[in-house]
C-alpha cells in the first residue's frame, strides 16, 4: 500500500510540474526602501521601532499566470512584506473582463478612487499622525469600505469606459453589518486626450438600522507637463448630524521625464455645527532614475476630525529601489 501511494504521489507531482512549465508563467519582483518621517513627535511613540525617524521597507512579489484549455486566464499573486505574507489574490480573466478574489490587500471599487487628485507622493491628508496631545485620531476621509476576502469585477474598456464592482460577504445577522457592495465607473473619452472623469458609490449597512451611503465624482486632465484634478465626495449617515462632504484638488508639474512636483488640498465639511472644517494641504516631489525613486512630501492638517485647533503636520521622504 505504501509503495502504491508513493507511485501515485510521484505521478501527480510529475503532472503538476509539467503543467507549471508548459502552461504557466512565473515572475518574481521586489523592492526595498529607506524612509525618514517624523511619526514620533510630541511624545507619541505609536511606532516605537522608529525612534530615530528612519526605517526600512521591503517587498517580494510573486506572480504566477496561465491559461486553461478553454481560454480562461488564471493569475495568482503573493507579496511578502516585512518577512511575512502580506497581500495575496487570485484573478480569473477573459474577454468579459476580470474577476479578482482578494484574500488580503486590495481596495474596493470605491476605495481605489477615494482621492485620485494628482500628487507626486501621497495625498494631503496622509503621513500625519496623532501628535500625543489629544485622542481624536487620524484625519477624516470618505473612502468607502470593504477589506479582505472580497470579490472585485473589472469590465473591459468600452469606448473608453471601465466599470468596477466590489462585493464582500459579511454574512448578515441581527447585530452585525450586512454584505458590502460598491461600484465605480471611469471614462477616458476617446476624442479628448488626457481627460478622465469618474463616479463611485457605496451603500453599507454598518449595524442594526445604521446605514452609510457614500458617493464620489472626479475629473482629471493632463495637458503637456501639467496634470490637474478636482473631486467631490459625500457621506450620508442615518445618525443625526453625522453627514460629511469633502472637496479636494491637486496639480502636478513634470519638470522633466524624471522629476515631478505637486500641490494637493483636501477639505472636509461636517454637518454637526460643533465641528469645524478639516483642512489638509500638502506639497510633494518625486525623482526617478532607472529603478531608483526619491520621493517625499510635507503635509499639514488643521482641525483633525473637526476638532478645533487640533492641528498637526508631518513629513516623509523615501528612497526606494525596484528590482
Short mmCIF file of C-alpha atoms in Angstrom, two decimals:
data_model
loop_
_atom_site.label_atom_id
_atom_site.label_comp_id
_atom_site.label_asym_id
_atom_site.label_seq_id
_atom_site.Cartn_x
_atom_site.Cartn_y
_atom_site.Cartn_z
CA UNK A 1 0.00 0.00 0.00
CA UNK A 2 2.81 2.41 0.85
CA UNK A 3 4.58 1.73 -2.44
CA UNK A 4 1.38 2.36 -4.41
CA UNK A 5 0.85 5.62 -2.52
CA UNK A 6 4.38 6.75 -3.36
CA UNK A 7 3.90 5.91 -7.04
CA UNK A 8 0.63 7.85 -7.12
CA UNK A 9 2.14 10.90 -5.49
CA UNK A 10 5.15 10.80 -7.80
CA UNK A 11 2.88 10.66 -10.85
CA UNK A 12 0.81 13.58 -9.54
CA UNK A 13 3.91 15.66 -8.82
CA UNK A 14 5.21 14.95 -12.31
CA UNK A 15 1.96 16.06 -13.93
CA UNK A 16 1.90 19.27 -11.87
CA UNK A 17 5.49 20.05 -12.78
CA UNK A 18 4.70 19.53 -16.46
CA UNK A 19 1.68 21.86 -16.21
CA UNK A 20 3.73 24.55 -14.47
CA UNK A 21 6.47 24.52 -17.09
CA UNK A 22 4.26 24.33 -20.16
CA UNK A 23 1.23 26.43 -19.22
CA UNK A 24 2.25 28.90 -16.53
CA UNK A 25 4.45 31.94 -16.36
CA UNK A 26 6.18 32.78 -13.09
CA UNK A 27 7.85 36.08 -12.28
CA UNK A 28 9.44 37.46 -9.13
CA UNK A 29 9.93 41.16 -8.46
CA UNK A 30 10.56 43.21 -5.40
CA UNK A 31 11.74 46.39 -3.85
CA UNK A 32 13.46 47.91 -0.85
CA UNK A 33 13.34 51.38 0.63
CA UNK A 34 14.74 53.62 3.35
CA UNK A 35 12.36 56.24 4.74
CA UNK A 36 12.58 59.18 7.09
CA UNK A 37 9.50 60.56 8.81
CA UNK A 38 8.53 62.36 11.99
CA UNK A 39 5.96 59.85 13.27
CA UNK A 40 7.36 60.05 16.82
CA UNK A 41 6.68 63.68 17.59
CA UNK A 42 5.06 65.27 20.61
CA UNK A 43 5.99 62.32 22.79
CA UNK A 44 3.77 59.90 20.88
CA UNK A 45 5.60 56.61 20.33
CA UNK A 46 2.91 54.97 18.17
CA UNK A 47 5.64 53.32 16.10
CA UNK A 48 8.21 52.54 18.75
CA UNK A 49 10.67 50.97 16.34
CA UNK A 50 11.07 54.29 14.54
CA UNK A 51 12.59 56.18 17.43
CA UNK A 52 15.25 57.85 15.26
CA UNK A 53 12.89 58.59 12.36
CA UNK A 54 14.47 56.12 9.90
CA UNK A 55 13.01 52.78 8.93
CA UNK A 56 13.27 50.23 6.13
CA UNK A 57 10.62 48.86 3.83
CA UNK A 58 10.83 45.68 1.76
CA UNK A 59 8.63 43.76 -0.63
CA UNK A 60 9.00 40.49 -2.54
CA UNK A 61 6.27 39.83 -5.12
CA UNK A 62 5.42 36.53 -6.81
CA UNK A 63 3.18 36.48 -9.91
CA UNK A 64 2.01 33.23 -11.50
CA UNK A 65 -0.29 33.15 -14.53
CA UNK A 66 -1.54 30.70 -17.10
CA UNK A 67 -4.48 29.76 -19.27
CA UNK A 68 -6.82 26.79 -19.21
CA UNK A 69 -7.65 24.73 -22.30
CA UNK A 70 -10.89 26.68 -22.51
CA UNK A 71 -9.08 30.03 -22.72
CA UNK A 72 -9.75 31.18 -19.14
CA UNK A 73 -6.87 33.22 -17.76
CA UNK A 74 -5.80 32.41 -14.21
CA UNK A 75 -3.35 34.52 -12.20
CA UNK A 76 -2.19 34.29 -8.58
CA UNK A 77 -0.30 36.98 -6.68
CA UNK A 78 1.55 36.81 -3.36
CA UNK A 79 3.55 39.52 -1.62
CA UNK A 80 5.94 39.02 1.27
CA UNK A 81 6.38 42.25 3.22
CA UNK A 82 8.46 42.61 6.37
CA UNK A 83 9.26 38.91 6.28
CA UNK A 84 5.60 37.85 6.40
CA UNK A 85 2.89 37.05 3.85
CA UNK A 86 1.03 40.31 3.30
CA UNK A 87 -1.14 40.72 0.18
CA UNK A 88 -2.46 37.86 -1.94
CA UNK A 89 -5.20 37.37 -4.52
CA UNK A 90 -6.40 35.22 -7.43
CA UNK A 91 -7.77 36.60 -10.72
CA UNK A 92 -9.83 34.96 -13.48
CA UNK A 93 -9.96 36.81 -16.79
CA UNK A 94 -11.32 36.64 -20.31
CA UNK A 95 -12.98 38.73 -22.99
CA UNK A 96 -15.67 39.53 -20.40
CA UNK A 97 -13.20 41.31 -18.09
CA UNK A 98 -11.61 40.08 -14.88
CA UNK A 99 -12.82 38.75 -11.53
CA UNK A 100 -10.39 39.00 -8.63
CA UNK A 101 -10.76 37.30 -5.26
CA UNK A 102 -8.81 39.43 -2.83
CA UNK A 103 -7.57 37.34 0.07
CA UNK A 104 -5.80 40.35 1.54
CA UNK A 105 -4.60 43.77 0.46
CA UNK A 106 -6.82 45.07 -2.36
CA UNK A 107 -9.02 48.16 -2.32
CA UNK A 108 -12.74 48.08 -3.07
CA UNK A 109 -14.07 49.79 -6.20
CA UNK A 110 -14.77 52.95 -4.17
CA UNK A 111 -11.60 52.72 -2.09
CA UNK A 112 -9.44 52.65 -5.21
CA UNK A 113 -10.72 56.12 -6.20
CA UNK A 114 -11.32 57.77 -2.79
CA UNK A 115 -8.84 60.53 -3.71
CA UNK A 116 -7.40 60.49 -7.21
CA UNK A 117 -6.43 64.16 -7.40
CA UNK A 118 -2.83 64.46 -8.65
CA UNK A 119 0.15 64.41 -6.28
CA UNK A 120 3.80 63.48 -6.59
CA UNK A 121 3.94 61.25 -3.49
CA UNK A 122 0.92 60.99 -1.14
CA UNK A 123 -2.44 62.66 -0.52
CA UNK A 124 -2.56 65.86 1.54
CA UNK A 125 -4.28 64.07 4.46
CA UNK A 126 -1.75 61.23 4.57
CA UNK A 127 1.56 60.79 6.50
CA UNK A 128 0.30 62.68 9.58
CA UNK A 129 -0.49 61.04 12.93
CA UNK A 130 -1.76 61.86 16.38
CA UNK A 131 0.89 64.08 18.00
CA UNK A 132 0.21 62.84 21.51
CA UNK A 133 -1.75 65.91 22.68
CA UNK A 134 -5.25 64.54 22.05
CA UNK A 135 -7.06 61.35 21.11
CA UNK A 136 -9.19 62.48 18.18
CA UNK A 137 -7.47 60.05 15.82
CA UNK A 138 -6.46 60.29 12.18
CA UNK A 139 -7.78 62.73 9.55
CA UNK A 140 -11.30 62.08 8.27
CA UNK A 141 -11.58 60.69 4.71
CA UNK A 142 -14.63 59.49 2.78
CA UNK A 143 -13.17 56.29 1.41
CA UNK A 144 -15.73 53.52 1.05
CA UNK A 145 -15.45 50.17 2.81
CA UNK A 146 -14.52 46.57 2.20
CA UNK A 147 -11.46 44.57 3.19
CA UNK A 148 -10.11 41.03 2.91
CA UNK A 149 -11.93 38.13 1.20
CA UNK A 150 -13.61 40.40 -1.33
CA UNK A 151 -14.61 39.85 -4.97
CA UNK A 152 -13.74 42.62 -7.44
CA UNK A 153 -15.04 42.62 -11.02
CA UNK A 154 -13.49 44.89 -13.67
CA UNK A 155 -15.06 45.18 -17.11
CA UNK A 156 -13.18 45.56 -20.38
CA UNK A 157 -12.93 49.11 -21.70
CA UNK A 158 -15.86 50.03 -23.95
CA UNK A 159 -15.48 53.35 -25.73
CA UNK A 160 -13.06 54.47 -23.03
CA UNK A 161 -15.40 53.49 -20.15
CA UNK A 162 -14.48 50.91 -17.48
CA UNK A 163 -16.84 49.57 -14.80
CA UNK A 164 -15.68 48.10 -11.47
CA UNK A 165 -17.75 46.43 -8.76
CA UNK A 166 -16.72 45.01 -5.37
CA UNK A 167 -18.58 42.58 -3.11
CA UNK A 168 -17.68 41.37 0.38
CA UNK A 169 -19.83 38.79 2.14
CA UNK A 170 -20.22 39.73 5.80
CA UNK A 171 -22.88 37.13 6.50
CA UNK A 172 -25.59 39.46 7.78
CA UNK A 173 -27.27 38.86 11.12
CA UNK A 174 -29.16 40.91 13.67
CA UNK A 175 -26.14 42.56 15.28
CA UNK A 176 -23.55 42.73 12.51
CA UNK A 177 -23.04 44.56 9.24
CA UNK A 178 -24.56 43.11 6.10
CA UNK A 179 -22.61 42.25 2.97
CA UNK A 180 -20.80 45.20 1.39
CA UNK A 181 -21.15 46.26 -2.25
CA UNK A 182 -19.86 49.25 -4.17
CA UNK A 183 -19.17 50.22 -7.77
CA UNK A 184 -17.17 52.72 -9.79
CA UNK A 185 -17.04 53.87 -13.39
CA UNK A 186 -14.22 55.74 -15.09
CA UNK A 187 -14.40 57.28 -18.56
CA UNK A 188 -11.48 58.48 -20.67
CA UNK A 189 -13.22 59.87 -23.79
CA UNK A 190 -11.50 58.66 -26.93
CA UNK A 191 -11.90 62.07 -28.53
CA UNK A 192 -10.30 64.04 -25.67
CA UNK A 193 -6.73 63.03 -24.89
CA UNK A 194 -5.72 63.37 -21.25
CA UNK A 195 -9.22 63.66 -19.74
CA UNK A 196 -10.62 61.16 -17.21
CA UNK A 197 -13.90 61.52 -15.34
CA UNK A 198 -15.27 59.10 -12.79
CA UNK A 199 -18.01 58.26 -10.30
CA UNK A 200 -18.26 55.75 -7.44
CA UNK A 201 -20.96 54.81 -4.95
CA UNK A 202 -21.30 52.56 -1.91
CA UNK A 203 -24.17 51.71 0.44
CA UNK A 204 -23.08 49.94 3.59
CA UNK A 205 -25.22 48.79 6.50
CA UNK A 206 -22.83 49.16 9.41
CA UNK A 207 -25.17 47.67 12.00
CA UNK A 208 -28.80 47.42 13.06
CA UNK A 209 -30.64 50.34 11.37
CA UNK A 210 -27.28 52.08 10.85
CA UNK A 211 -26.58 52.84 7.20
CA UNK A 212 -23.84 54.82 5.46
CA UNK A 213 -24.18 55.83 1.80
CA UNK A 214 -21.18 57.38 0.07
CA UNK A 215 -20.61 58.85 -3.39
CA UNK A 216 -17.67 60.49 -5.11
CA UNK A 217 -17.09 62.10 -8.51
CA UNK A 218 -13.91 63.44 -10.04
CA UNK A 219 -12.25 64.82 -13.13
CA UNK A 220 -8.57 64.82 -14.12
CA UNK A 221 -6.93 66.40 -17.12
CA UNK A 222 -3.33 66.06 -18.32
CA UNK A 223 -2.06 68.77 -20.64
CA UNK A 224 1.61 68.91 -21.52
CA UNK A 225 3.66 68.85 -18.31
CA UNK A 226 0.64 69.69 -16.11
CA UNK A 227 -1.98 67.39 -14.61
CA UNK A 228 -4.89 68.90 -12.67
CA UNK A 229 -7.79 67.28 -10.87
CA UNK A 230 -10.82 68.01 -8.69
CA UNK A 231 -13.01 65.66 -6.63
CA UNK A 232 -16.15 65.92 -4.52
CA UNK A 233 -17.39 63.23 -2.09
CA UNK A 234 -20.46 62.84 0.14
CA UNK A 235 -21.25 60.61 3.11
CA UNK A 236 -24.87 60.33 4.29
CA UNK A 237 -25.34 58.57 7.64
CA UNK A 238 -28.50 57.57 9.48
CA UNK A 239 -27.13 59.01 12.73
CA UNK A 240 -28.30 62.61 13.15
CA UNK A 241 -25.75 65.35 12.33
CA UNK A 242 -23.22 62.81 11.02
CA UNK A 243 -23.18 63.65 7.31
CA UNK A 244 -19.93 64.76 5.67
CA UNK A 245 -18.84 66.35 2.41
CA UNK A 246 -15.30 66.69 1.10
CA UNK A 247 -13.64 68.59 -1.73
CA UNK A 248 -10.13 68.03 -3.00
CA UNK A 249 -7.93 69.43 -5.72
CA UNK A 250 -4.43 68.74 -6.94
CA UNK A 251 -1.92 69.81 -9.54
CA UNK A 252 1.39 68.31 -10.61
CA UNK A 253 4.07 69.62 -12.92
CA UNK A 254 6.60 67.37 -14.65
CA UNK A 255 9.80 69.39 -14.77
CA UNK A 256 11.23 66.66 -16.98
CA UNK A 257 10.62 62.96 -17.60
CA UNK A 258 12.14 62.06 -14.21
CA UNK A 259 11.26 64.91 -11.84
CA UNK A 260 7.74 65.99 -10.77
CA UNK A 261 6.36 68.32 -8.10
CA UNK A 262 2.81 68.63 -6.81
CA UNK A 263 0.39 70.54 -4.60
CA UNK A 264 -2.73 68.98 -3.05
CA UNK A 265 -5.58 70.29 -0.87
CA UNK A 266 -8.42 68.42 0.83
CA UNK A 267 -11.30 69.89 2.88
CA UNK A 268 -13.99 68.05 4.87
CA UNK A 269 -17.24 69.81 5.89
CA UNK A 270 -19.16 68.27 8.80
CA UNK A 271 -22.93 68.52 9.23
CA UNK A 272 -22.60 68.95 13.00
CA UNK A 273 -22.42 72.62 13.97
CA UNK A 274 -20.00 71.73 16.77
CA UNK A 275 -17.32 70.60 14.30
CA UNK A 276 -15.00 72.82 12.26
CA UNK A 277 -13.87 72.14 8.70
CA UNK A 278 -10.88 69.83 8.46
CA UNK A 279 -8.36 71.31 6.01
CA UNK A 280 -5.35 69.38 4.66
CA UNK A 281 -2.61 70.76 2.41
CA UNK A 282 0.45 69.02 1.00
CA UNK A 283 3.49 69.68 -1.15
CA UNK A 284 5.21 66.67 -2.74
CA UNK A 285 8.03 65.81 -5.14
CA UNK A 286 9.35 62.71 -6.88
CA UNK A 287 12.55 61.96 -8.82
CA UNK A 288 13.06 58.68 -10.67
CA UNK A 289 16.22 57.35 -12.26
CA UNK A 290 16.07 53.82 -13.57
CA UNK A 291 14.86 51.57 -10.77
CA UNK A 292 15.53 54.19 -8.10
CA UNK A 293 12.97 56.72 -6.82
CA UNK A 294 13.48 59.51 -4.33
CA UNK A 295 10.13 60.97 -3.23
CA UNK A 296 8.62 62.81 -0.32
CA UNK A 297 6.00 65.19 0.96
CA UNK A 298 5.32 67.64 3.76
CA UNK A 299 1.66 67.80 4.82
CA UNK A 300 -0.38 69.85 7.28
CA UNK A 301 -3.86 69.14 8.66
CA UNK A 302 -5.94 71.66 10.65
CA UNK A 303 -8.91 70.64 12.84
CA UNK A 304 -8.45 66.86 12.58
CA UNK A 305 -11.84 65.12 12.57
CA UNK A 306 -13.46 68.55 13.00
CA UNK A 307 -11.91 69.32 16.40
CA UNK A 308 -10.99 72.99 16.64
CA UNK A 309 -7.26 73.71 16.91
CA UNK A 310 -6.48 70.00 16.59
CA UNK A 311 -3.67 70.76 14.14
CA UNK A 312 -0.73 68.64 13.14
CA UNK A 313 1.84 68.35 10.37
CA UNK A 314 4.18 65.68 9.09
CA UNK A 315 6.81 64.86 6.52
CA UNK A 316 8.11 61.71 4.91
CA UNK A 317 10.92 61.09 2.44
CA UNK A 318 11.65 57.71 0.87
CA UNK A 319 14.49 56.35 -1.23
CA UNK A 320 13.23 53.18 -2.94
CA UNK A 321 14.67 50.61 -5.32
CA UNK A 322 12.75 48.26 -7.59
CA UNK A 323 14.22 45.04 -8.96
#
